XYZ file of C-alpha atoms in Angstrom:
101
model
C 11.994 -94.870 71.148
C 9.003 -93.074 72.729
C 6.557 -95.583 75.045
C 2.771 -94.741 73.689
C -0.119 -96.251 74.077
C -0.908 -96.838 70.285
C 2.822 -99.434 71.006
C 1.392 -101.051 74.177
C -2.126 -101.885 72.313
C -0.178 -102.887 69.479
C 2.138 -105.588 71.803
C -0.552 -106.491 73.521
C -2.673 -107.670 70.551
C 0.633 -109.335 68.782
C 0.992 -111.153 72.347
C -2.700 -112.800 72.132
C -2.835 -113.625 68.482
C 0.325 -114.987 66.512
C -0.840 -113.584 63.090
C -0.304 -110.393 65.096
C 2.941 -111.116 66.059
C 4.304 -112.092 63.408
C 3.238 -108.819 61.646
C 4.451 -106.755 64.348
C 7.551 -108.352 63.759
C 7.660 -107.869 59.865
C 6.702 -104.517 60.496
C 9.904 -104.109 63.270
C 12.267 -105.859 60.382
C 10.760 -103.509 57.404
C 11.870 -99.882 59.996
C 14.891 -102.015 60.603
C 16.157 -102.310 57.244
C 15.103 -99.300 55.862
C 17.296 -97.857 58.679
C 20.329 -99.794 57.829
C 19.889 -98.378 54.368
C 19.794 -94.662 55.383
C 22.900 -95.464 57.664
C 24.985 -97.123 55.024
C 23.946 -94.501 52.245
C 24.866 -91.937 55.222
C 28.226 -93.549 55.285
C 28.949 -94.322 51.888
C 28.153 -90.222 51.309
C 30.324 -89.303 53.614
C 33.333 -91.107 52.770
C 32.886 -90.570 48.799
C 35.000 -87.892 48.894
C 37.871 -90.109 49.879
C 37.266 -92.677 48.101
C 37.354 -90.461 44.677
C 40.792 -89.047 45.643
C 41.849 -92.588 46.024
C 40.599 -93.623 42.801
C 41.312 -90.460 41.092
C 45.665 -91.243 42.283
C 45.201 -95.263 41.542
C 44.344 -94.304 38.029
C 46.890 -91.977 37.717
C 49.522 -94.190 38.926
C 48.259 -96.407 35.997
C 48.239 -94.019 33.025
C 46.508 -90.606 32.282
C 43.472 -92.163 30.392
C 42.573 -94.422 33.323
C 42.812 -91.293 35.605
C 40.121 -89.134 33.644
C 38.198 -92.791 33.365
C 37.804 -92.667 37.204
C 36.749 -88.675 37.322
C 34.835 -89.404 34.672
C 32.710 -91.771 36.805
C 32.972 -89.820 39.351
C 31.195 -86.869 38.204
C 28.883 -89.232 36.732
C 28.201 -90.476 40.324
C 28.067 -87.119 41.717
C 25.320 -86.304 39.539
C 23.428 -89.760 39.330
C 23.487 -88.944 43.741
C 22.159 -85.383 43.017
C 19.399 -86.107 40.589
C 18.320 -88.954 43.762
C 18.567 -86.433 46.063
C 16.484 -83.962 44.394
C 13.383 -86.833 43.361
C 12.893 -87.670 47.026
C 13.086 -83.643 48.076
C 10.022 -83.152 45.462
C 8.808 -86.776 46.412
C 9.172 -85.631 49.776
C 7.356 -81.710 49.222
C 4.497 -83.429 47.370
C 3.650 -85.845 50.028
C 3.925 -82.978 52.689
C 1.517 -80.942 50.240
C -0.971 -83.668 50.281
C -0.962 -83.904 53.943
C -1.534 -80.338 54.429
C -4.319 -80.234 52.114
């Protein structure tokens, strides 16, 4: 985390008035969170492939229906993740559009 002076204003203002502070904190808590959930989307990404081969062997260990049950909802996963990832990329391209214009 970069040092400016827009931060140092913003503590020193929080520090002199506790409505201040307690939305500097709120504000801290909201860039928190919203990093947690990027990390634990990041994870959850990155071990999906596992976890479908897992799922994909469990259900065949069961019976044959169960195991095209679990790559059935897998794929469906797959693309409910890609359809996401493609409405915040246009999300994403509009709101960098706006800003340019």
């Amino acid at each position: 985390m970069t040092i400016s002076i827009k931060i140092i204003v913003d503590l020193r203002r929080a520090l002199s008035d506790d409505r201040a502070l307690r939305r500097l904190h709120a504000k801290e808590n909201d860039e928190l969170q919203a990093h947690m959930e990027r990390e634990v989307a990041r994870t959850f990404i990155q071990i999906m492939p596992a976890l479908a081969v897992i799922a994909i062997f469990a259900g065949a260990l069961v019976s044959l229906e169960s195991m095209a049950a679990a790559a059935a909802t897998l794929v469906f996963l797959s693309v409910a993740l890609l359809v996401v990832k493609l409405s915040y990329k246009i999300r994403l391209q509009g709101e960098i559009g706006d800003d340019v214009e």
